[in-house]
Short mmCIF file of C-alpha atoms in Angstrom, two decimals:
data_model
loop_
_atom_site.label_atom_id
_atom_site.label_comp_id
_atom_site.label_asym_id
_atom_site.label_seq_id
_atom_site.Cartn_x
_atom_site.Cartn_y
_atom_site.Cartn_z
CA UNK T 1 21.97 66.89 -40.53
CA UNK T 2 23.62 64.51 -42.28
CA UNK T 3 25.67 64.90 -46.24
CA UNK T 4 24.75 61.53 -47.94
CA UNK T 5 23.78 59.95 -51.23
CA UNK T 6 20.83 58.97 -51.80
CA UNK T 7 19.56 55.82 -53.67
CA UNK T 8 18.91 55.81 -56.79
CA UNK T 9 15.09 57.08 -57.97
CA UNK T 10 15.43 57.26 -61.84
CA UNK T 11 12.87 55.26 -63.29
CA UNK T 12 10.04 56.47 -60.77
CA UNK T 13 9.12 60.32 -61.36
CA UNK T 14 6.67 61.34 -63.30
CA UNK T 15 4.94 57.82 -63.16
CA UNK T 16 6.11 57.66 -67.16
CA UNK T 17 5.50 54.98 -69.04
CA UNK T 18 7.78 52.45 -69.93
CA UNK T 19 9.66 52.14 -72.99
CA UNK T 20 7.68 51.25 -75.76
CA UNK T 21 10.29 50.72 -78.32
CA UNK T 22 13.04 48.27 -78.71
CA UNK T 23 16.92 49.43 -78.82
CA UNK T 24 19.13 46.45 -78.37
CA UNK T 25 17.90 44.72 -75.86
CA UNK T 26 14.79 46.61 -73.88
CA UNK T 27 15.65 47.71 -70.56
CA UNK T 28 13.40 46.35 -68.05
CA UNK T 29 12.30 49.10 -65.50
CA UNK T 30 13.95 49.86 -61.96
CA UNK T 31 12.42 47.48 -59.17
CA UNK T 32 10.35 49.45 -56.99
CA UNK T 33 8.95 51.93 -60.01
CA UNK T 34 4.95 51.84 -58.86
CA UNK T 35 2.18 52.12 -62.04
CA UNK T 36 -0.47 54.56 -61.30
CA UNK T 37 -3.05 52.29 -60.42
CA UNK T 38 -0.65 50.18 -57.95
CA UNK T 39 0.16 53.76 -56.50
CA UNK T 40 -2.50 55.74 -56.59
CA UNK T 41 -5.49 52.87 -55.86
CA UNK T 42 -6.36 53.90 -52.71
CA UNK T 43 -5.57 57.02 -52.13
CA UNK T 44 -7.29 60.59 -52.72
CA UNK T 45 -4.73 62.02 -54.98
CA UNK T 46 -5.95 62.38 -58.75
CA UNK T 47 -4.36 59.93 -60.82
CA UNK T 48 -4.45 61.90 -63.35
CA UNK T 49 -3.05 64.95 -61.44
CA UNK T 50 -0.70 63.17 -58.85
CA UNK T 51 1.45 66.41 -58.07
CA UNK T 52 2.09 69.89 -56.46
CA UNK T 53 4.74 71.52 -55.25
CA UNK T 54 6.16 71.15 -51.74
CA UNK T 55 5.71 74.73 -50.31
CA UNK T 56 3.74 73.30 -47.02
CA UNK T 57 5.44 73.35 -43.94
CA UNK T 58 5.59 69.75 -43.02
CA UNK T 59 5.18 70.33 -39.06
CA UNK T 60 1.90 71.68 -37.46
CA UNK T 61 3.56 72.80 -33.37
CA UNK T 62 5.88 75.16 -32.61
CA UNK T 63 9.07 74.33 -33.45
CA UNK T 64 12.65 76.10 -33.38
CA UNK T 65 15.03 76.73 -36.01
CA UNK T 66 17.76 74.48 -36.28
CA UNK T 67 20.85 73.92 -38.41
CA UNK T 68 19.97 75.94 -41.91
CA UNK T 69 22.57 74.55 -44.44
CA UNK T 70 22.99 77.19 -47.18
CA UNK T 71 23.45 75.63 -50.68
CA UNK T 72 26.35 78.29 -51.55
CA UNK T 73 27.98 79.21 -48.64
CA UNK T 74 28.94 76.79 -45.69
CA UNK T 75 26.97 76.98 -42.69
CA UNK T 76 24.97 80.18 -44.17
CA UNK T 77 26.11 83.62 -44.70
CA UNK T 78 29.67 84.64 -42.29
CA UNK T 79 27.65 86.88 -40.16
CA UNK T 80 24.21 83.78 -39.69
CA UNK T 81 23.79 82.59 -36.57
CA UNK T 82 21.81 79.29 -37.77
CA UNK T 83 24.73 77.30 -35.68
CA UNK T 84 25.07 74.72 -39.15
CA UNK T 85 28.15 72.40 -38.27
CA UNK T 86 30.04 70.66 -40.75
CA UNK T 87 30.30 71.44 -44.20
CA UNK T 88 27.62 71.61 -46.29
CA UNK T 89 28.01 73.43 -49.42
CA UNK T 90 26.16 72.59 -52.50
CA UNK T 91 22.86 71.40 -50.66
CA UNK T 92 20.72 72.96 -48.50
CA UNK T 93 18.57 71.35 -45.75
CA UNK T 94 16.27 72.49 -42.75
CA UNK T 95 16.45 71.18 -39.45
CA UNK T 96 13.42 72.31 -37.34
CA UNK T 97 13.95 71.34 -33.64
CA UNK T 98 10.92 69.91 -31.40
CA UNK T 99 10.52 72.45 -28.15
CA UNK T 100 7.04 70.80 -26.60
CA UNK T 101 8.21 67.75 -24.02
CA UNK T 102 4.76 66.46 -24.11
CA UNK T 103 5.26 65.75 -27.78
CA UNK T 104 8.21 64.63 -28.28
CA UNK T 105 7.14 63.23 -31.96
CA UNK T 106 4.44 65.31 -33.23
CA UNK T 107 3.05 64.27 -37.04
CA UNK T 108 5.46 64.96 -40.17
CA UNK T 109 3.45 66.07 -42.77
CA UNK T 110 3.90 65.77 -46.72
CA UNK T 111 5.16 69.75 -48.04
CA UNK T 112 3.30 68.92 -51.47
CA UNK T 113 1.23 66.14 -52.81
CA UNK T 114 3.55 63.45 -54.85
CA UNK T 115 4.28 59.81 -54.63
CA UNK T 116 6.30 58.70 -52.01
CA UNK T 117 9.63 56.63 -53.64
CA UNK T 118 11.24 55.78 -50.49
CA UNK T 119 10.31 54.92 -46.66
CA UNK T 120 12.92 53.43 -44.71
CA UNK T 121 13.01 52.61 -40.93
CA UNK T 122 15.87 52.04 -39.06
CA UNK T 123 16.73 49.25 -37.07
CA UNK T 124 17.84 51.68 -33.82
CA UNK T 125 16.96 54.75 -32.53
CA UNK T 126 20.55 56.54 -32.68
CA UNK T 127 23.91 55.79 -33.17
CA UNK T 128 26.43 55.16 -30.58
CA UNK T 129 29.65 57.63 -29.96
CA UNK T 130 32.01 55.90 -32.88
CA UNK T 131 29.20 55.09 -35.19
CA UNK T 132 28.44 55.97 -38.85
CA UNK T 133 25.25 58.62 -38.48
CA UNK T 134 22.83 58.50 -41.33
CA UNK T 135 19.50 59.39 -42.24
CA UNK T 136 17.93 57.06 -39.83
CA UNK T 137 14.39 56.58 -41.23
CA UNK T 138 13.05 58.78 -43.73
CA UNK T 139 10.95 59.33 -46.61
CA UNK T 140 11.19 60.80 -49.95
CA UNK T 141 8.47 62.30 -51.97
CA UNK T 142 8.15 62.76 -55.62
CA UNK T 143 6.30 65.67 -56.58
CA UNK T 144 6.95 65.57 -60.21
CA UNK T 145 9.61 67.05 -62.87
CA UNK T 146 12.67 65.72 -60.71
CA UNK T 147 11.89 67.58 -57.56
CA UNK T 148 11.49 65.80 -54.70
CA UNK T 149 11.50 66.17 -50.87
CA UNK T 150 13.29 64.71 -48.05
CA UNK T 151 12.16 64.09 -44.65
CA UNK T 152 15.05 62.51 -41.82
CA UNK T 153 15.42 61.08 -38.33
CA UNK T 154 11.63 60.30 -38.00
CA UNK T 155 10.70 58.28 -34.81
CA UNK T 156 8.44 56.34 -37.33
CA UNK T 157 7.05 55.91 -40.81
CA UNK T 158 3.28 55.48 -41.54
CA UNK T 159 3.67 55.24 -45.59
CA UNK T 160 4.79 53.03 -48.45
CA UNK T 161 6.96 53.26 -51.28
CA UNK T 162 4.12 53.97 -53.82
CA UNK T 163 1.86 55.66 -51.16
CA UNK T 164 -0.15 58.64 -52.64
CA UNK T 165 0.15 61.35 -50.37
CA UNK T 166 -0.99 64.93 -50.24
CA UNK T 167 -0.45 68.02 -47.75
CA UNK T 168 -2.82 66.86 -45.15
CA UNK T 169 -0.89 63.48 -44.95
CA UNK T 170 0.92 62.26 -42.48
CA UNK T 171 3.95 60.87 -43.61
CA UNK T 172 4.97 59.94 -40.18
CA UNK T 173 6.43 61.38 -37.04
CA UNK T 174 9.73 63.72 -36.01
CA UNK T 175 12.71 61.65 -33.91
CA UNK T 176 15.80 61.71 -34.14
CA UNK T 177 17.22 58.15 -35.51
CA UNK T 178 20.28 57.67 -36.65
CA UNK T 179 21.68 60.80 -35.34
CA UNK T 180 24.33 60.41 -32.27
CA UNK T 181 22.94 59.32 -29.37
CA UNK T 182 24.66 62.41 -27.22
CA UNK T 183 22.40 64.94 -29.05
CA UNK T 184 21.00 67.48 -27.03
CA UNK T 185 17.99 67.92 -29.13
CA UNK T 186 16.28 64.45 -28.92
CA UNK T 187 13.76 65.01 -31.24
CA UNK T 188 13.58 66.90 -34.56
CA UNK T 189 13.15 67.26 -38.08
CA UNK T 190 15.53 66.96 -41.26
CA UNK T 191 13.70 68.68 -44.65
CA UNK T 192 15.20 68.73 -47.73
CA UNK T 193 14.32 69.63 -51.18
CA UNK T 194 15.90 68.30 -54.35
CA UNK T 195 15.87 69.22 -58.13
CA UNK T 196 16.90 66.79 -60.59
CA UNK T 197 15.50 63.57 -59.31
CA UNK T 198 17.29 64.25 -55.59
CA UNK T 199 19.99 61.91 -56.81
CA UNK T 200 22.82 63.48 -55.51
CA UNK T 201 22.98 66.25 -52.70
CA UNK T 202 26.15 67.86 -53.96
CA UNK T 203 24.71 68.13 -56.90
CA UNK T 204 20.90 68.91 -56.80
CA UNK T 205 20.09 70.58 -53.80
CA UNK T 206 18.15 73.50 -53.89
CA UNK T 207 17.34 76.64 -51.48
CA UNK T 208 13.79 77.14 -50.15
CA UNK T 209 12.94 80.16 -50.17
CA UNK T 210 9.18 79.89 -48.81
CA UNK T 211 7.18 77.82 -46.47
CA UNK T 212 3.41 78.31 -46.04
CA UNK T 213 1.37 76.95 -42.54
CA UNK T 214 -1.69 77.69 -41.20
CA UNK T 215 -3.00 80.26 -38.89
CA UNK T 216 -7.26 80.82 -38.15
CA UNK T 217 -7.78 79.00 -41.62
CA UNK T 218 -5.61 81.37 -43.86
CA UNK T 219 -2.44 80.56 -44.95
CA UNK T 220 0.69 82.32 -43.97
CA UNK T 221 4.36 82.44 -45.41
CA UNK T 222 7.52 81.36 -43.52
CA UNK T 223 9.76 82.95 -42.66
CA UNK T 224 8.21 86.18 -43.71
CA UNK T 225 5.46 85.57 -40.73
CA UNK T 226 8.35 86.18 -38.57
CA UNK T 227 8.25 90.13 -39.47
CA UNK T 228 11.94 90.47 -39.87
CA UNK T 229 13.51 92.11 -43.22
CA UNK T 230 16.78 91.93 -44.72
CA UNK T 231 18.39 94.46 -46.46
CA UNK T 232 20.34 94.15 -50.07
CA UNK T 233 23.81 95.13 -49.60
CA UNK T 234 24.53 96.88 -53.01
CA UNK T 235 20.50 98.39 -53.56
CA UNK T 236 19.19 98.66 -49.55
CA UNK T 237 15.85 97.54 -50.99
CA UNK T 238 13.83 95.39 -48.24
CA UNK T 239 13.75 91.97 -48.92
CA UNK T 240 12.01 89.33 -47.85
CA UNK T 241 13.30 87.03 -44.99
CA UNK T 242 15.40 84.04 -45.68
CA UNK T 243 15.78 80.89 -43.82
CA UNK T 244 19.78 81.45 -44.03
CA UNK T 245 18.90 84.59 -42.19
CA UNK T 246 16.89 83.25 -39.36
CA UNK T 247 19.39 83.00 -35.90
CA UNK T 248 19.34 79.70 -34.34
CA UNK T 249 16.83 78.78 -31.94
CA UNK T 250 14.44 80.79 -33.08
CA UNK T 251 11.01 80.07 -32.05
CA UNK T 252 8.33 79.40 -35.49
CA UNK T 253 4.59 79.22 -33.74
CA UNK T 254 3.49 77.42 -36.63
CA UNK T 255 -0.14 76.35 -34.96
CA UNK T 256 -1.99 73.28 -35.15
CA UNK T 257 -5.02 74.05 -37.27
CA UNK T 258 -4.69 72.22 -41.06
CA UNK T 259 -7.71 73.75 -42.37
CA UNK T 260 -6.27 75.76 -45.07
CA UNK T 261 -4.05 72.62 -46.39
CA UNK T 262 -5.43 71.43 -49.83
CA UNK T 263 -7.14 68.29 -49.14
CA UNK T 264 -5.95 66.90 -52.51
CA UNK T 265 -4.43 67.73 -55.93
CA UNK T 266 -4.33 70.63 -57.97
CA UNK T 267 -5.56 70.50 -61.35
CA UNK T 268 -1.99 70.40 -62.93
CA UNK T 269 -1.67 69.11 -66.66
CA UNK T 270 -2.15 65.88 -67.67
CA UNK T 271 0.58 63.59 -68.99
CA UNK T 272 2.51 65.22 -71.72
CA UNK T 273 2.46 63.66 -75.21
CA UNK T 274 5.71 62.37 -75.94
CA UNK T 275 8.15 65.38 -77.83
CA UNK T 276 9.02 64.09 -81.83
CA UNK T 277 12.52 63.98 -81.72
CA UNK T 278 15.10 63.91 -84.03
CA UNK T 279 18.78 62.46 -83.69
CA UNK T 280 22.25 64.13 -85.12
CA UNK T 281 25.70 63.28 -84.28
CA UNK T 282 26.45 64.71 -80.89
CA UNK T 283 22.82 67.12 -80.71
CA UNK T 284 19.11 65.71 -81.32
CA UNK T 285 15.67 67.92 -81.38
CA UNK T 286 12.78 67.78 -79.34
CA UNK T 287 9.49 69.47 -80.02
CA UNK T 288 6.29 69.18 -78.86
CA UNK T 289 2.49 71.02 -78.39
CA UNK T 290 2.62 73.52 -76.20
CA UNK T 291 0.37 72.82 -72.83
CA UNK T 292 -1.78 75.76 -71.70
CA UNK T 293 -0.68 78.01 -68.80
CA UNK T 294 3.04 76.25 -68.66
CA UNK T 295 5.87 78.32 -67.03
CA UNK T 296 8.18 76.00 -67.64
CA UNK T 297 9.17 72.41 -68.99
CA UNK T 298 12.05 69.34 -67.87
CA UNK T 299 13.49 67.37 -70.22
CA UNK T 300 14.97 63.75 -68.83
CA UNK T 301 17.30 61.89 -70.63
CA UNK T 302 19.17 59.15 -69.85
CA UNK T 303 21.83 56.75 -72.09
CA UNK T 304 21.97 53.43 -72.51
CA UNK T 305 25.18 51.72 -70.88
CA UNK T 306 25.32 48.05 -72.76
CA UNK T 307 27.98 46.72 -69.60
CA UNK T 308 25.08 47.32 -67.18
CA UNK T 309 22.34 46.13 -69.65
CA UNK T 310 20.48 49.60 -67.70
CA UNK T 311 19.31 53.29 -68.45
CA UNK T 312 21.53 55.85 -65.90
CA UNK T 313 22.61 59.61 -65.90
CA UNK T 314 24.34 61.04 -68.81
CA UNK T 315 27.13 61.90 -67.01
CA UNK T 316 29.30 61.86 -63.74
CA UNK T 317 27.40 63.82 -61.03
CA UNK T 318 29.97 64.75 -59.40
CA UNK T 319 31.15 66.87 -62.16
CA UNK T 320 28.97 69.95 -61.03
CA UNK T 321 30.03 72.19 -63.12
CA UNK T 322 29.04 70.75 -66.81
CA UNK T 323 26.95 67.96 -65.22
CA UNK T 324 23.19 68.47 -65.45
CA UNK T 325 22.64 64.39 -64.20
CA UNK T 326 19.92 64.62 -66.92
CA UNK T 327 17.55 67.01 -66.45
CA UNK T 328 17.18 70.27 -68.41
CA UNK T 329 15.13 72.84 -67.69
CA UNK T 330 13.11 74.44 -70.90
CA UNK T 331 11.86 78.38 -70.79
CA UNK T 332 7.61 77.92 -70.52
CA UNK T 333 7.43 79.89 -73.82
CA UNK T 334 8.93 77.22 -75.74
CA UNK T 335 7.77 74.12 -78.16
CA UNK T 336 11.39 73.57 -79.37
CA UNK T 337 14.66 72.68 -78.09
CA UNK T 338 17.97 71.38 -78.92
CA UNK T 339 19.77 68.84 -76.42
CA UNK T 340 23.66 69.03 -76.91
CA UNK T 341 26.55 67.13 -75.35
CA UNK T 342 25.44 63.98 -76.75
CA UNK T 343 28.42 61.40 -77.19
CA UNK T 344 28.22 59.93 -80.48
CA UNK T 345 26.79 56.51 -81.67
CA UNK T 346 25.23 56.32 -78.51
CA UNK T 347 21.64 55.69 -77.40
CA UNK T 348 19.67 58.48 -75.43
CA UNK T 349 15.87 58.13 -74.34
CA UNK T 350 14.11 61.34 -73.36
CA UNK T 351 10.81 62.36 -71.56
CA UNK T 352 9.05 65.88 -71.11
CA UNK T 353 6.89 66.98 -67.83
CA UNK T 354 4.91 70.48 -67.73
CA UNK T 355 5.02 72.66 -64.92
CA UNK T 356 1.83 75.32 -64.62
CA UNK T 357 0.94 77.12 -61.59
CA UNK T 358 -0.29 73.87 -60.03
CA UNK T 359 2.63 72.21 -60.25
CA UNK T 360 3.72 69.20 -62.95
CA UNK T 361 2.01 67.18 -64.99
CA UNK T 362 3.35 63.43 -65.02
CA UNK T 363 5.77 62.68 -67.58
CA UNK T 364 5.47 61.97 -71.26
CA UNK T 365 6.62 58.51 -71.97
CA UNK T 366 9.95 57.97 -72.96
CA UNK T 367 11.48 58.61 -76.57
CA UNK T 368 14.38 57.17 -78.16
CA UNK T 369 17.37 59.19 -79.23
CA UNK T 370 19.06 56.21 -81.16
CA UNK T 371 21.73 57.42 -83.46
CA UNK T 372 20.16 56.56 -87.19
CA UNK T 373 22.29 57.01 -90.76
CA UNK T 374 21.23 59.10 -93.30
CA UNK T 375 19.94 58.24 -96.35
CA UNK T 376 22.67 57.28 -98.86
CA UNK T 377 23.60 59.79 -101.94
CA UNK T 378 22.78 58.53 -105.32
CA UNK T 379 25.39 58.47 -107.94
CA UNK T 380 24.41 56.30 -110.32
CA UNK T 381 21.96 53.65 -111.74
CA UNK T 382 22.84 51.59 -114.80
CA UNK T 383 20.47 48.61 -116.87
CA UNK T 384 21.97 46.24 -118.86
CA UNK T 385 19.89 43.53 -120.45
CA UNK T 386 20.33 40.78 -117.51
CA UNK T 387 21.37 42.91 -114.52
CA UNK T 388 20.93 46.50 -112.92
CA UNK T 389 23.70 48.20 -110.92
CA UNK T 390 23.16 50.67 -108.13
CA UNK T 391 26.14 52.67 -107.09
CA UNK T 392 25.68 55.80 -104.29
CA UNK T 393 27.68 57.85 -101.71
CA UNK T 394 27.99 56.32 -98.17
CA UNK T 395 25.42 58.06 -95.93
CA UNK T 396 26.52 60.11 -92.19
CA UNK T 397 26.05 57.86 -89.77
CA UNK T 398 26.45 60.21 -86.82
CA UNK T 399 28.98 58.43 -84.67
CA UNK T 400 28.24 54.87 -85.26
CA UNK T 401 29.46 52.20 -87.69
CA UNK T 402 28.67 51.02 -90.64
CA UNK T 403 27.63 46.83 -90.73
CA UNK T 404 25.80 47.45 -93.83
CA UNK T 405 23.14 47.79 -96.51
CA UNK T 406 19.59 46.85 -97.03
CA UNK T 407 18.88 47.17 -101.09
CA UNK T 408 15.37 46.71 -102.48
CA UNK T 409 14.15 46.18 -106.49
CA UNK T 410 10.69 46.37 -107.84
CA UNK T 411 9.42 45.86 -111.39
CA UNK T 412 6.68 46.98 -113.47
CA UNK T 413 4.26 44.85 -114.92
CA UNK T 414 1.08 45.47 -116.49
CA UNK T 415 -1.22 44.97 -113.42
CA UNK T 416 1.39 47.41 -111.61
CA UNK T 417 4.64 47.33 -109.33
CA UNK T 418 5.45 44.20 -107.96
CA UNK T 419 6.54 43.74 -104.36
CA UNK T 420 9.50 44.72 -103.13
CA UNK T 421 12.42 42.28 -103.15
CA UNK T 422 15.04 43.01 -100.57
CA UNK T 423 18.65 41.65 -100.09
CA UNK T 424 21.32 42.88 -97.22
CA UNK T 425 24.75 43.63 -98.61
CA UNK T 426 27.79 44.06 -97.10
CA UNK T 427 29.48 47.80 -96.78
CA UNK T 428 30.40 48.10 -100.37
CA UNK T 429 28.36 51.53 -101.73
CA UNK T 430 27.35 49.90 -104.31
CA UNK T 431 25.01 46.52 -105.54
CA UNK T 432 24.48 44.57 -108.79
CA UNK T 433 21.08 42.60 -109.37
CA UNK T 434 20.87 40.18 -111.49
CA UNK T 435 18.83 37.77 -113.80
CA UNK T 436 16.93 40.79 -115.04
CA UNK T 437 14.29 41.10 -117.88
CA UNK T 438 15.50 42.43 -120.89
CA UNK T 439 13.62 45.75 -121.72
CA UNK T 440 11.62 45.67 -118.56
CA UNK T 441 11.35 48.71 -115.94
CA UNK T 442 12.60 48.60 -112.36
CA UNK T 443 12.91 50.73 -109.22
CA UNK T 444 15.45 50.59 -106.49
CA UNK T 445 16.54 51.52 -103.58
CA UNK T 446 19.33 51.26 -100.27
CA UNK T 447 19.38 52.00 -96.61
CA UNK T 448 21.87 51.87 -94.29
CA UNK T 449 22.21 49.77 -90.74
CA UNK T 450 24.75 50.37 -88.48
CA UNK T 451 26.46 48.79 -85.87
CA UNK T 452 23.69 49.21 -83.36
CA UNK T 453 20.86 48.10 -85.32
CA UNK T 454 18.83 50.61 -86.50
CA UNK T 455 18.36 51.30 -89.95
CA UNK T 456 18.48 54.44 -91.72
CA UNK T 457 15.84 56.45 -94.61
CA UNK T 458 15.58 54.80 -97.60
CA UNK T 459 17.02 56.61 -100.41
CA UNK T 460 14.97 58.28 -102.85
CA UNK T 461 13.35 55.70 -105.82
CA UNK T 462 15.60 55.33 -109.07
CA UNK T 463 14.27 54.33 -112.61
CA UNK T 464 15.59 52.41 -115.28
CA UNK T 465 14.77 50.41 -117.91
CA UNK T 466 16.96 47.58 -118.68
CA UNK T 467 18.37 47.38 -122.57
CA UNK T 468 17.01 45.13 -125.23
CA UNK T 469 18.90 41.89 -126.57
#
């Protein structure tokens, strides 16, 4: 078991489209991010319902518990057995160790149906005493709302970044690359499962509690199939088993048979509409229609960094404790919900994904959270017989700067209103037009732009008729 980083995957989950809407510059998407029809074309996995969770136990032999990495404590609770060395607090992985000699590298098999974002292979089958152990090759599935799952050491790899893959896939087989070569267990099986995109495994890591596998065509639940209970401490209520709790070595039957593995997707929601939003100084508001049967919702957001001309996180992952990498998880019940922390003047893009029993729906496409002025105050609107002065009250502009206005005068003539004649003024709250008509009737009105480029409301129309000679 191995504490790494893993690459980057922003860009890729919930198959979301890209941005439709220009800020600065528009950001190109990550390289690698498949489209659902490059993805999904030949594969049976809905394309409109491309996830489920991973709750499948990804190996069909018997298999023995190995290291069990606790994502609070290190190496599991003081009195485990699970035999977890090194420190691993703040993630939690699974490794599962191979017992039959006759198959050495039995078939690793997706835990939930998703998209798989990365498939490497490694160039050698372990690492030499001295070397830098790794991952070796392994894949990582997206199953939708940031969760993904992690499979290590394989001997090989049988899918694709942008492979469609489902519970009855094989994903490839259980080895034991890039681990040391002086490993007593030469084959064996790495699972992880991440929240938040899998980013970071200090960060994101998350326990799993339950495992299901097949036995005469039913499913059954690890580790509860083991028929061991543990006991609450403070109530003595039985508990179910958990995987921190199993001792080391111990021997899961988990048999062959994959007849009670879904054979494709659930029918989870379809893509999300896109949330209206709305943008204040260091906040903005999301809301959206509530999707039938949801337990839950994830907003994404990510800011725009101008010096890498790219979306990324928020914030430093690293920062665990008021870090949430971009991904905030909204009660089911809700259609509403404020996003805080923002820095100001900045520029924010959000997306929303549904979770229902099924699992998630693919994400909404993105939204901008671009900082935008208010509308100015109006003070005061003069006519004189050859020229019309607008003055008004600067407008918030929520962290950003001013660069200017955008005024706009209209006048009435017998056939009607005439079109709108705009002129961009410096950052003076105020603006005289002139070569009026003497006697004649005009509207006006002023925006504001700010430093990033994005205009504000237009004030509210003002009257007045200019004075006679």
């Amino acid at each position: 078991m191995q504490v790494r980083r893993l690459p980057r995957v922003f860009g890729v989950f919930g198959l979301a489209a890209l941005l439709t809407i220009t800020v600065m510059q528009a950001p190109v998407p990550r390289r690698g991010t498949p489209t659902p029809a490059v993805a999904l074309a030949a594969a049976a996995v809905s394309t409109t319902h491309p996830y489920s969770d991973p709750v499948w136990f990804p190996l069909h032999v018997p298999v023995r518990v190995g290291c069990i990495g606790d994502h609070v404590n290190n190496n599991g609770p003081s009195t485990g057995t699970n035999n977890c060395a090194g420190d691993h607090r703040g993630y939690f992985a699974m490794n599962f160790n191979i017992t039959d000699p006759a198959n050495p590298h039995p078939y690793v098999y997706a835990a939930g149906a998703g998209i798989v974002i990365q498939a490497t292979r490694a160039s050698s089958a372990c690492v030499p005493t001295g070397g830098r152990t790794g991952g070796g090759s392994e894949v990582v599935i997206d199953h939708g709302g940031g969760i993904v799952s992690v499979y290590q050491h394989l001997y090989s790899v049988s899918v694709r970044v942008g492979s469609a893959v489902a519970p009855r896939t094989a994903i490839g087989r259980a080895g034991s690359t890039g681990a040391p070569c002086q490993r007593t267990v030469k084959s064996y099986l790495d699972f992880q499962v991440h929240r938040n995109g899998g980013q970071y495994l200090t960060a994101t890591s998350t326990a799993i509690n339950t495992l299901r596998g097949c036995a005469g065509g039913s499913a059954v639940n690890w580790p509860a199939a083991l028929g061991r209970s543990v006991y609450a401490q403070a109530m003595g209520s039985p508990l179910p088993a958990r995987w921190v709790d199993v001792p080391y070595l111990t021997l899961l039957n988990t048999p062959s048979g994959r007849s009670c593995l879904p054979a494709g997707t659930p029918a989870t929601p379809g893509r999300m509409a896109a949330p209206r939003t709305s943008r204040a100084t260091t906040s903005a508001g999301l809301a959206w229609t509530p999707v039938r049967g949801a337990n839950r919702y994830e907003a994404q957001i990510e800011i725009w960094r101008p010096s890498t001309h790219s979306w990324d996180a928020p914030c430093s992952p690293y920062i665990t404790s008021s870090c949430s990498v971009g991904y905030y998880p909204i009660a089911g019940s809700a259609s509403r919900y404020t996003l805080r922390g923002l820095l100001a003047g900045r520029s924010y893009r959000v997306r929303l994904s549904a979770h229902t029993a099924a699992g998630w729906s693919i994400a909404s496409s993105w939204r901008s959270l671009i900082p935008r002025p208010s509308a100015p105050v109006y003070h005061r609107l003069r006519g004189y017989a050859h020229h019309v002065v607008l003055i008004w009250t600067a407008p918030s502009l929520h962290g950003t700067k001013l660069s200017g206005y955008q005024v706009a005068i209209s006048r009435k003539t017998r056939s009607g209103w005439t079109r709108w004649s705009y002129t961009t003024t410096g950052r003076t709250p105020s603006h005289t037009w002139t070569h009026t008509r003497a006697g004649a009737r005009y509207r006006v009105t002023v925006r504001a732009r700010t430093n990033t480029g994005v205009y504000g409301p237009w004030m509210a129309r003002h009257y007045r008729t200019t004075a006679r000679h």
